[in-house]
Short mmCIF file of C-alpha atoms in Angstrom, two decimals:
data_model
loop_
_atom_site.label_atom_id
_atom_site.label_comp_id
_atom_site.label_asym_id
_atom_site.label_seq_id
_atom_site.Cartn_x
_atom_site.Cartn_y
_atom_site.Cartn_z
CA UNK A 1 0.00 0.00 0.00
CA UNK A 2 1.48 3.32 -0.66
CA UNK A 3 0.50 6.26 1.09
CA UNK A 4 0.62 9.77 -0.16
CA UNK A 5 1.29 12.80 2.53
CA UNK A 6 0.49 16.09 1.54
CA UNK A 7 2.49 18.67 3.92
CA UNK A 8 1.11 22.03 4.06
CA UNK A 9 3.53 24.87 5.06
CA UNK A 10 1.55 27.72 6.78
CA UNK A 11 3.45 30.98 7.51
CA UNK A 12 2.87 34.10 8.90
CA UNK A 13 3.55 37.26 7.19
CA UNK A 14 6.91 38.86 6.76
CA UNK A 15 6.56 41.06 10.60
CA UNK A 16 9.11 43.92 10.99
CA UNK A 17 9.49 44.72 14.77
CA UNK A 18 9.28 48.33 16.29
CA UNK A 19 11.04 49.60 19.23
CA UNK A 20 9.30 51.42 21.98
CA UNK A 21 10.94 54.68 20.57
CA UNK A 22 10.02 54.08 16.80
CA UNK A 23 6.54 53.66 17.93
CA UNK A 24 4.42 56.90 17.67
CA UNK A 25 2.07 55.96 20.28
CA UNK A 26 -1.56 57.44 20.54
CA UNK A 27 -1.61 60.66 22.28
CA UNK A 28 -2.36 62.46 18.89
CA UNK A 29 -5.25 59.74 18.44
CA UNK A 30 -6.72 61.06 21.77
CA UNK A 31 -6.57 64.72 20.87
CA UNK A 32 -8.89 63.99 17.86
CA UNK A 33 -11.67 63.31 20.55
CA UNK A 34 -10.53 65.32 23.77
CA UNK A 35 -8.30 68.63 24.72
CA UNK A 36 -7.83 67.74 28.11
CA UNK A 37 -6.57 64.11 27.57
CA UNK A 38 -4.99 63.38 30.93
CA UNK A 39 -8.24 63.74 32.57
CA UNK A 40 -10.76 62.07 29.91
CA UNK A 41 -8.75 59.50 29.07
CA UNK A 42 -8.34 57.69 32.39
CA UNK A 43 -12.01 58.17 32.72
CA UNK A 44 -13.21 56.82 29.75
CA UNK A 45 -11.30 53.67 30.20
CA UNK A 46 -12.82 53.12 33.68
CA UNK A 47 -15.96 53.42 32.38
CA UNK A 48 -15.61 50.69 29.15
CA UNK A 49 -14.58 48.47 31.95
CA UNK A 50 -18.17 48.35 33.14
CA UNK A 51 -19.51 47.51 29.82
CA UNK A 52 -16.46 45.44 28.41
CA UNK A 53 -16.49 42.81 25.14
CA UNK A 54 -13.97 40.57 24.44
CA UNK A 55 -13.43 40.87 20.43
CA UNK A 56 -12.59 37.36 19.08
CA UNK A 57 -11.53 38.59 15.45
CA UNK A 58 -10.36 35.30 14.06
CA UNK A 59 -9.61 33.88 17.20
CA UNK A 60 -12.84 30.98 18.27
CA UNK A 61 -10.63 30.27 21.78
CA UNK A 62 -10.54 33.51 23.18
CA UNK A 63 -9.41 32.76 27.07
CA UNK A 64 -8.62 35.20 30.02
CA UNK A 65 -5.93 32.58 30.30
CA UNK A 66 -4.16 33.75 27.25
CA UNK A 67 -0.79 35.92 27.99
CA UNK A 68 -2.77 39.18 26.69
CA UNK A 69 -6.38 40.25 26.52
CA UNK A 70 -8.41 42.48 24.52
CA UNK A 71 -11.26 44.31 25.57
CA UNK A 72 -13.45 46.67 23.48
CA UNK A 73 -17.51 47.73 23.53
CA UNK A 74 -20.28 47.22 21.04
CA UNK A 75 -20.53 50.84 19.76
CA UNK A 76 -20.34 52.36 16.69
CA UNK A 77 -16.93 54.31 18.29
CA UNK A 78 -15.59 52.54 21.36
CA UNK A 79 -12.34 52.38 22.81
CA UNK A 80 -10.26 49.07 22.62
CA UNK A 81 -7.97 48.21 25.54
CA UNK A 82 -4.87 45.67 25.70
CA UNK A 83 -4.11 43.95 29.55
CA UNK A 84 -1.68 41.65 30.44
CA UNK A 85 -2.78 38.79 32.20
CA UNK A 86 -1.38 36.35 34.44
CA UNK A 87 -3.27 33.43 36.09
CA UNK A 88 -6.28 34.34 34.47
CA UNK A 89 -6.52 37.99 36.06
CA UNK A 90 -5.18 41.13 34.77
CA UNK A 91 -1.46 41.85 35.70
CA UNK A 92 -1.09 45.43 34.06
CA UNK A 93 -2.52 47.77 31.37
CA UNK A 94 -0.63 47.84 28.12
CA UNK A 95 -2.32 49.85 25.97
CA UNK A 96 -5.38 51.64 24.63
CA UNK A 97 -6.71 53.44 21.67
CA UNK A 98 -10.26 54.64 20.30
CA UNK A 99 -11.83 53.03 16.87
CA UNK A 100 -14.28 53.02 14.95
CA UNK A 101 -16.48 50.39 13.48
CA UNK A 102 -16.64 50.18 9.72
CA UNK A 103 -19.47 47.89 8.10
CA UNK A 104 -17.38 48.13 4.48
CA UNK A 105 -14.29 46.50 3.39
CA UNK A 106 -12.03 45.17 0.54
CA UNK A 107 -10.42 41.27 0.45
CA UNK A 108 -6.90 41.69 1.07
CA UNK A 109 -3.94 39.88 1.49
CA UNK A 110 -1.70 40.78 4.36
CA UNK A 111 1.98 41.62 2.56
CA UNK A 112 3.32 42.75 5.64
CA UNK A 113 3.07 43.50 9.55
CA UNK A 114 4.96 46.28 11.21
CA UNK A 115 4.54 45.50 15.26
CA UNK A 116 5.88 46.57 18.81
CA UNK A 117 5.36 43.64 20.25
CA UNK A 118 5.48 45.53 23.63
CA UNK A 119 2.59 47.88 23.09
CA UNK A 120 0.83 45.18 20.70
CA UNK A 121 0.15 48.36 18.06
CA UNK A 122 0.27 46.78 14.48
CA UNK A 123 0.42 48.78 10.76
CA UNK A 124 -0.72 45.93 8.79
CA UNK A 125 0.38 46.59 5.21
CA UNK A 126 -2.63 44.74 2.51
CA UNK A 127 -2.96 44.31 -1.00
CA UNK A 128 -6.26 44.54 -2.53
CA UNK A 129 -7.72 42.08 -4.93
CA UNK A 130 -7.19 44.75 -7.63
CA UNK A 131 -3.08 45.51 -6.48
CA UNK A 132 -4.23 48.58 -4.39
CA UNK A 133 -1.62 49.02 -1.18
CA UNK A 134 -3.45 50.24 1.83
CA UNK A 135 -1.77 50.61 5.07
CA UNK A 136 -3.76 50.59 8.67
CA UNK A 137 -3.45 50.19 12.01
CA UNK A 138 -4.59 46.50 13.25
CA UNK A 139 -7.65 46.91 15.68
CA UNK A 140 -7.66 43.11 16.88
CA UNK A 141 -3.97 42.53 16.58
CA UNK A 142 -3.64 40.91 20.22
CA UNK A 143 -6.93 38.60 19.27
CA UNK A 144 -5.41 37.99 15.52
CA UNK A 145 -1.72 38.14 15.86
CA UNK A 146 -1.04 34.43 15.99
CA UNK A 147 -3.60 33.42 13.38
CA UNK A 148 -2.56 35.69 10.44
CA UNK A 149 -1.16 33.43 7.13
CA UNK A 150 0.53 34.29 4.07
CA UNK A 151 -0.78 34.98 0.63
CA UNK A 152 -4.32 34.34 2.47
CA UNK A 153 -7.27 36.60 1.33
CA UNK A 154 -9.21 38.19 4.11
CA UNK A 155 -12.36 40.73 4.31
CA UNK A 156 -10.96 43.65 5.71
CA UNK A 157 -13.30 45.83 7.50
CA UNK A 158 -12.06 49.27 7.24
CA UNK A 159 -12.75 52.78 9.24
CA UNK A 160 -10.87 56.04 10.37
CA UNK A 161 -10.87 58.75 13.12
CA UNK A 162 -9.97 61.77 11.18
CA UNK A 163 -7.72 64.69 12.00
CA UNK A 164 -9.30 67.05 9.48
CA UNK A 165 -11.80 66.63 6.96
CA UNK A 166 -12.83 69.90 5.04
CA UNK A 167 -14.86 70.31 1.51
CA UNK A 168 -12.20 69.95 -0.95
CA UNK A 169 -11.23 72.62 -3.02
CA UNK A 170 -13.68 72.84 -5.92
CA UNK A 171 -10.87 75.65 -7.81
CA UNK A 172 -8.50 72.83 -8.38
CA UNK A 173 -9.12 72.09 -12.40
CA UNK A 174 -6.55 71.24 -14.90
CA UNK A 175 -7.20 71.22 -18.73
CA UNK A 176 -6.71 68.41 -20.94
CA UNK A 177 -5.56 70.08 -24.18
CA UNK A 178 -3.65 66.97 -25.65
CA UNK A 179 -5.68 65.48 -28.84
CA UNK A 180 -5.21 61.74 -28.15
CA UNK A 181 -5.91 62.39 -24.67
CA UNK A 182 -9.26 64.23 -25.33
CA UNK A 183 -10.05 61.39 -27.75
CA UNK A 184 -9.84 58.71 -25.82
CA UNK A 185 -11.54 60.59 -22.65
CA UNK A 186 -14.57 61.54 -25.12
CA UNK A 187 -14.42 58.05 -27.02
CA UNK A 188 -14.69 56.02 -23.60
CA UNK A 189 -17.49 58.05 -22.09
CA UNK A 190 -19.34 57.92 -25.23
CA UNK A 191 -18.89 54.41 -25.47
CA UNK A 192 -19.72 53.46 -22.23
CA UNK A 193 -23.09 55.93 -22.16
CA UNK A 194 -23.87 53.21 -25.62
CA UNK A 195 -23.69 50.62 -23.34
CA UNK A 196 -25.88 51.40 -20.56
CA UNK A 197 -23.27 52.53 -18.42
CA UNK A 198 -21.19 48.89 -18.84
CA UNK A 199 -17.67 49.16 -20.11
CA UNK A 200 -17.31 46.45 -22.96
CA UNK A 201 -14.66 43.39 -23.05
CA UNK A 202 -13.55 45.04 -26.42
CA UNK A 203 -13.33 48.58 -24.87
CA UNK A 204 -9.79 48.97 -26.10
CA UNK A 205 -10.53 48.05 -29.86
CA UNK A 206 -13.74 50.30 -29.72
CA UNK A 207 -11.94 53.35 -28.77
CA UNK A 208 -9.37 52.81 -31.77
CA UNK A 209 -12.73 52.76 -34.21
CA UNK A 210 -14.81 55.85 -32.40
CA UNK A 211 -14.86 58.86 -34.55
CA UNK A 212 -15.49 62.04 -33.62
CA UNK A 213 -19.39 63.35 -35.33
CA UNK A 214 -18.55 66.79 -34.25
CA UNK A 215 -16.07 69.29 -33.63
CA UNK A 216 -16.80 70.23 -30.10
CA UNK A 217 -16.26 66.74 -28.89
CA UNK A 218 -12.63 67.27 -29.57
CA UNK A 219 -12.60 70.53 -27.66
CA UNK A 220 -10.38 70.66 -24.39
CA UNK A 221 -11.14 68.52 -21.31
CA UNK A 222 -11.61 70.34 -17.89
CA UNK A 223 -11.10 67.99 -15.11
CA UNK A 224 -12.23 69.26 -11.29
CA UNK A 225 -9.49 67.70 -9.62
CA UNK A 226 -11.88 68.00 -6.39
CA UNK A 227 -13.97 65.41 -8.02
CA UNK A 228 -11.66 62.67 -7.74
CA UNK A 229 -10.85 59.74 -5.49
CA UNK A 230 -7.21 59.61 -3.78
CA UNK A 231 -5.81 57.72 -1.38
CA UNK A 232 -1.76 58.18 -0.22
CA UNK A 233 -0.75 56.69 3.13
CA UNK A 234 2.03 57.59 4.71
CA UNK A 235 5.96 57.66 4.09
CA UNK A 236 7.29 56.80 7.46
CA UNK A 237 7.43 53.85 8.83
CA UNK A 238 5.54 52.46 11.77
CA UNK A 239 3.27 55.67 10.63
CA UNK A 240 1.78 54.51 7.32
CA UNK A 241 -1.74 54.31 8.73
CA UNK A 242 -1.69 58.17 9.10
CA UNK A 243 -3.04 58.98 5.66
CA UNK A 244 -4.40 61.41 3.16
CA UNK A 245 -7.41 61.26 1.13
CA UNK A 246 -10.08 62.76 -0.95
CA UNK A 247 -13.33 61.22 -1.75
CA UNK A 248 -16.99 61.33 -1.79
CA UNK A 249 -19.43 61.47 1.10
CA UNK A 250 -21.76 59.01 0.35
CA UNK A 251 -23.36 58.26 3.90
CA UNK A 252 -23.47 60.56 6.92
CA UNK A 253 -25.04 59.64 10.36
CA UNK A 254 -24.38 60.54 13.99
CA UNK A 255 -23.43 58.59 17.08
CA UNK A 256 -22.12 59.21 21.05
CA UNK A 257 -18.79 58.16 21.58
CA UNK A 258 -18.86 59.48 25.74
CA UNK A 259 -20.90 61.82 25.94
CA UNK A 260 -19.25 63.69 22.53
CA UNK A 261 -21.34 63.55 19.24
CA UNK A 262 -19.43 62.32 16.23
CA UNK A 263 -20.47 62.33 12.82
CA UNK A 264 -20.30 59.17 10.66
CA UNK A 265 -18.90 59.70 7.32
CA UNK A 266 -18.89 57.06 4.77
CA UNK A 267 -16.55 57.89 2.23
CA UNK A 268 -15.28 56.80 -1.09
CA UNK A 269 -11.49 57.38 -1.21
CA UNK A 270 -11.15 54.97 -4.26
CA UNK A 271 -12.57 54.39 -7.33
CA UNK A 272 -11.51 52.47 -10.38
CA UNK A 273 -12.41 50.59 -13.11
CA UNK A 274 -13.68 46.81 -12.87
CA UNK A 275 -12.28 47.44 -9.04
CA UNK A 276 -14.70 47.16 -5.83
CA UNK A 277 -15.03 50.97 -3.96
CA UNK A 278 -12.73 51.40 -1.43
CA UNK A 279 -14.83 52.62 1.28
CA UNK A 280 -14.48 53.87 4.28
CA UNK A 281 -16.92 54.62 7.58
CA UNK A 282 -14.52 57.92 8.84
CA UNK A 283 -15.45 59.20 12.53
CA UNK A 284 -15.22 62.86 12.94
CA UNK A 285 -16.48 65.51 16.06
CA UNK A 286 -19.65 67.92 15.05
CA UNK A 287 -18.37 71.09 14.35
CA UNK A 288 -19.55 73.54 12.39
CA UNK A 289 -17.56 72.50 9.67
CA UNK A 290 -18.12 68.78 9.51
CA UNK A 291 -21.96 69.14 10.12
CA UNK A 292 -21.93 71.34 7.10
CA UNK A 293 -20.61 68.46 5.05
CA UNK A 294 -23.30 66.72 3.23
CA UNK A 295 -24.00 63.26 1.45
CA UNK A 296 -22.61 63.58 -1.84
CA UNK A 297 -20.26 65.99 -1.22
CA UNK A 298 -16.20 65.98 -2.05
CA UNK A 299 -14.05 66.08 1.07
CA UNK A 300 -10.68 65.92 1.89
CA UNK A 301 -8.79 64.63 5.02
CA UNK A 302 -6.07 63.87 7.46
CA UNK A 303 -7.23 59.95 8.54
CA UNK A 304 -5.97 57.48 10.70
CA UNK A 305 -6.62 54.78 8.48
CA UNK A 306 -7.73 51.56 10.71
CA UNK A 307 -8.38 47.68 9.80
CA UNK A 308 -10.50 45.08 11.73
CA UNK A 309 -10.64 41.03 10.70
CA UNK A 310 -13.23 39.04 11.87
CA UNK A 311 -13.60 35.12 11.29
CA UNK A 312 -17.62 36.11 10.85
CA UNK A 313 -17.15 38.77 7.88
CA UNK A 314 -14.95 36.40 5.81
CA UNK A 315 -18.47 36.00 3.80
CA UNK A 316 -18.65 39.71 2.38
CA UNK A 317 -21.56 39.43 0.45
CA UNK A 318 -23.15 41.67 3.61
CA UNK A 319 -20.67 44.72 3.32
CA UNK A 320 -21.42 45.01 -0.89
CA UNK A 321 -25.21 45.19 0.03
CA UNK A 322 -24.96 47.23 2.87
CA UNK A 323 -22.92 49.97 0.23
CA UNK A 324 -25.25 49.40 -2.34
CA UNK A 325 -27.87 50.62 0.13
CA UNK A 326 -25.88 53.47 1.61
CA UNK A 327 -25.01 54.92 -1.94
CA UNK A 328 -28.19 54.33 -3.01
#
């Protein structure tokens, strides 16, 4: 009899380590919520103690035995909170940091992790489905950190606090004056409009037949370069999740995050062809300036750009209806 083994290497993603002086820490997270941070702070997390969850992310054995603990709440913004255990009881605090829940995603790969092991804060670096590179901080590190795999596709449940987010700047317009340039931008709309707003497997060979019927539809192109969709994260490392983007408001709702009303932006900070949106549910406090901000709108920000993976929103079909309705 022969018998055939089939030995399956599982790895974990490439991890570069942070010291306790490369890490940034989150006192700049806190100031997005509070200006007297040494007072709220402490207070806040005495109070999520009383109403505690413990987050499994893709972890099924989640045990107050385990060497670390995470603790959050189920609100739309909560705060999540890393102990150190020992014999089943906490031995000392370790870290805390507020988040935000975000009902829309992408399926990602994990290329990278960049970690301080001490403070358990984690910049996971994912590629997108379509080749995108996003970069954001690991909610459920301490529950996931032993679980992630290589060159495994995960739903990614994404959301941001944000620094700033302002109208963006509607004066910003370039224009297109090159003729092959304004062909093919006239030739793909026009092609596309033909086809009931579906871009066609032959788009490419179509565009090299269109023909012009008229002059003005080879007249320059003015593009509002506050009508676009950007996304760049961050250049240092450890730091990548703080980001900058520019998008479209297409949901906007309000919540309590202790006692302080936050607005609820739903965003799309990317948008390409034959790509899923890249979405994102960005927390913000009502001001004047972000309650003026309306659904449909183009905003710009200053985000720090978080990530959440949970074993139950591996099935994603949820998150594309739950956008379809939002935009809707």
């Amino acid at each position: 009899m022969t018998i055939n083994y089939q030995y399956k290497n599982v790895q974990s993603p490439t991890k570069i380590t942070l010291t306790d002086e490369q890490t940034a820490g989150h006192a700049d997270h806190w100031r997005i919520l509070t200006d007297n941070m040494s007072h709220d702070v402490p207070e806040w997390l005495q109070q999520m103690i009383k109403q505690a969850a413990i987050p499994k992310g893709l972890n099924n054995n989640v045990s107050a035995k385990d060497s670390c603990l995470l603790l959050s709440e189920n609100q739309p913004c909560h705060i999540n909170q890393v102990l150190a255990m020992k014999n089943g009881k906490p031995e000392c605090f370790i870290n805390a940091y507020p988040c935000v829940n975000g009902p829309y995603g992408l399926t990602c790969t994990i290329e990278r992790m960049i970690v301080n092991e001490n403070t358990h804060d984690a910049v996971l670096r994912l590629r997108s489905t379509d080749g995108s590179i996003i970069y954001a901080f690991d909610q459920l590190y301490t529950a996931n950190r032993h679980l992630y795999q290589q060159n495994t596709p995960y739903f990614v449940n994404f959301s941001a606090w944000a620094h700033e987010i302002t109208l963006s700047e509607q004066n910003e317009v370039i224009m297109v004056e090159d003729e092959e340039a304004i062909r093919y931008h006239r030739a793909f709309n026009d092609i596309v409009a033909a086809n009931d707003g579906q871009v066609p497997a032959d788009i490419q060979e179509q565009i090299k037949n269109w023909q012009p019927v008229t002059e003005a539809q080879m007249a320059p192109v003015e593009i509002n370069l506050g009508h676009m969709c950007a996304y760049l994260f961050g250049d240092t490392l450890g730091q990548e999740d703080e980001a900058w983007c520019q998008g479209q408001v297409i949901g906007k709702q309000e919540t309590v995050f202790n006692d302080k009303t936050i607005i609820l932006f739903d965003l799309v900070i990317l948008r390409e062809q034959d790509a899923d949106p890249f979405v994102v549910r960005v927390g913000a406090p009502r001001t004047d300036v972000t309650n003026a901000i309306q659904v449909n709108d183009y905003v710009q920000a200053n985000i720090w750009l978080q990530a959440a993976i949970y074993k139950e929103n591996q099935n994603s079909q949820n998150s594309k209806v739950q956008l379809q309705t939002q935009a809707s």
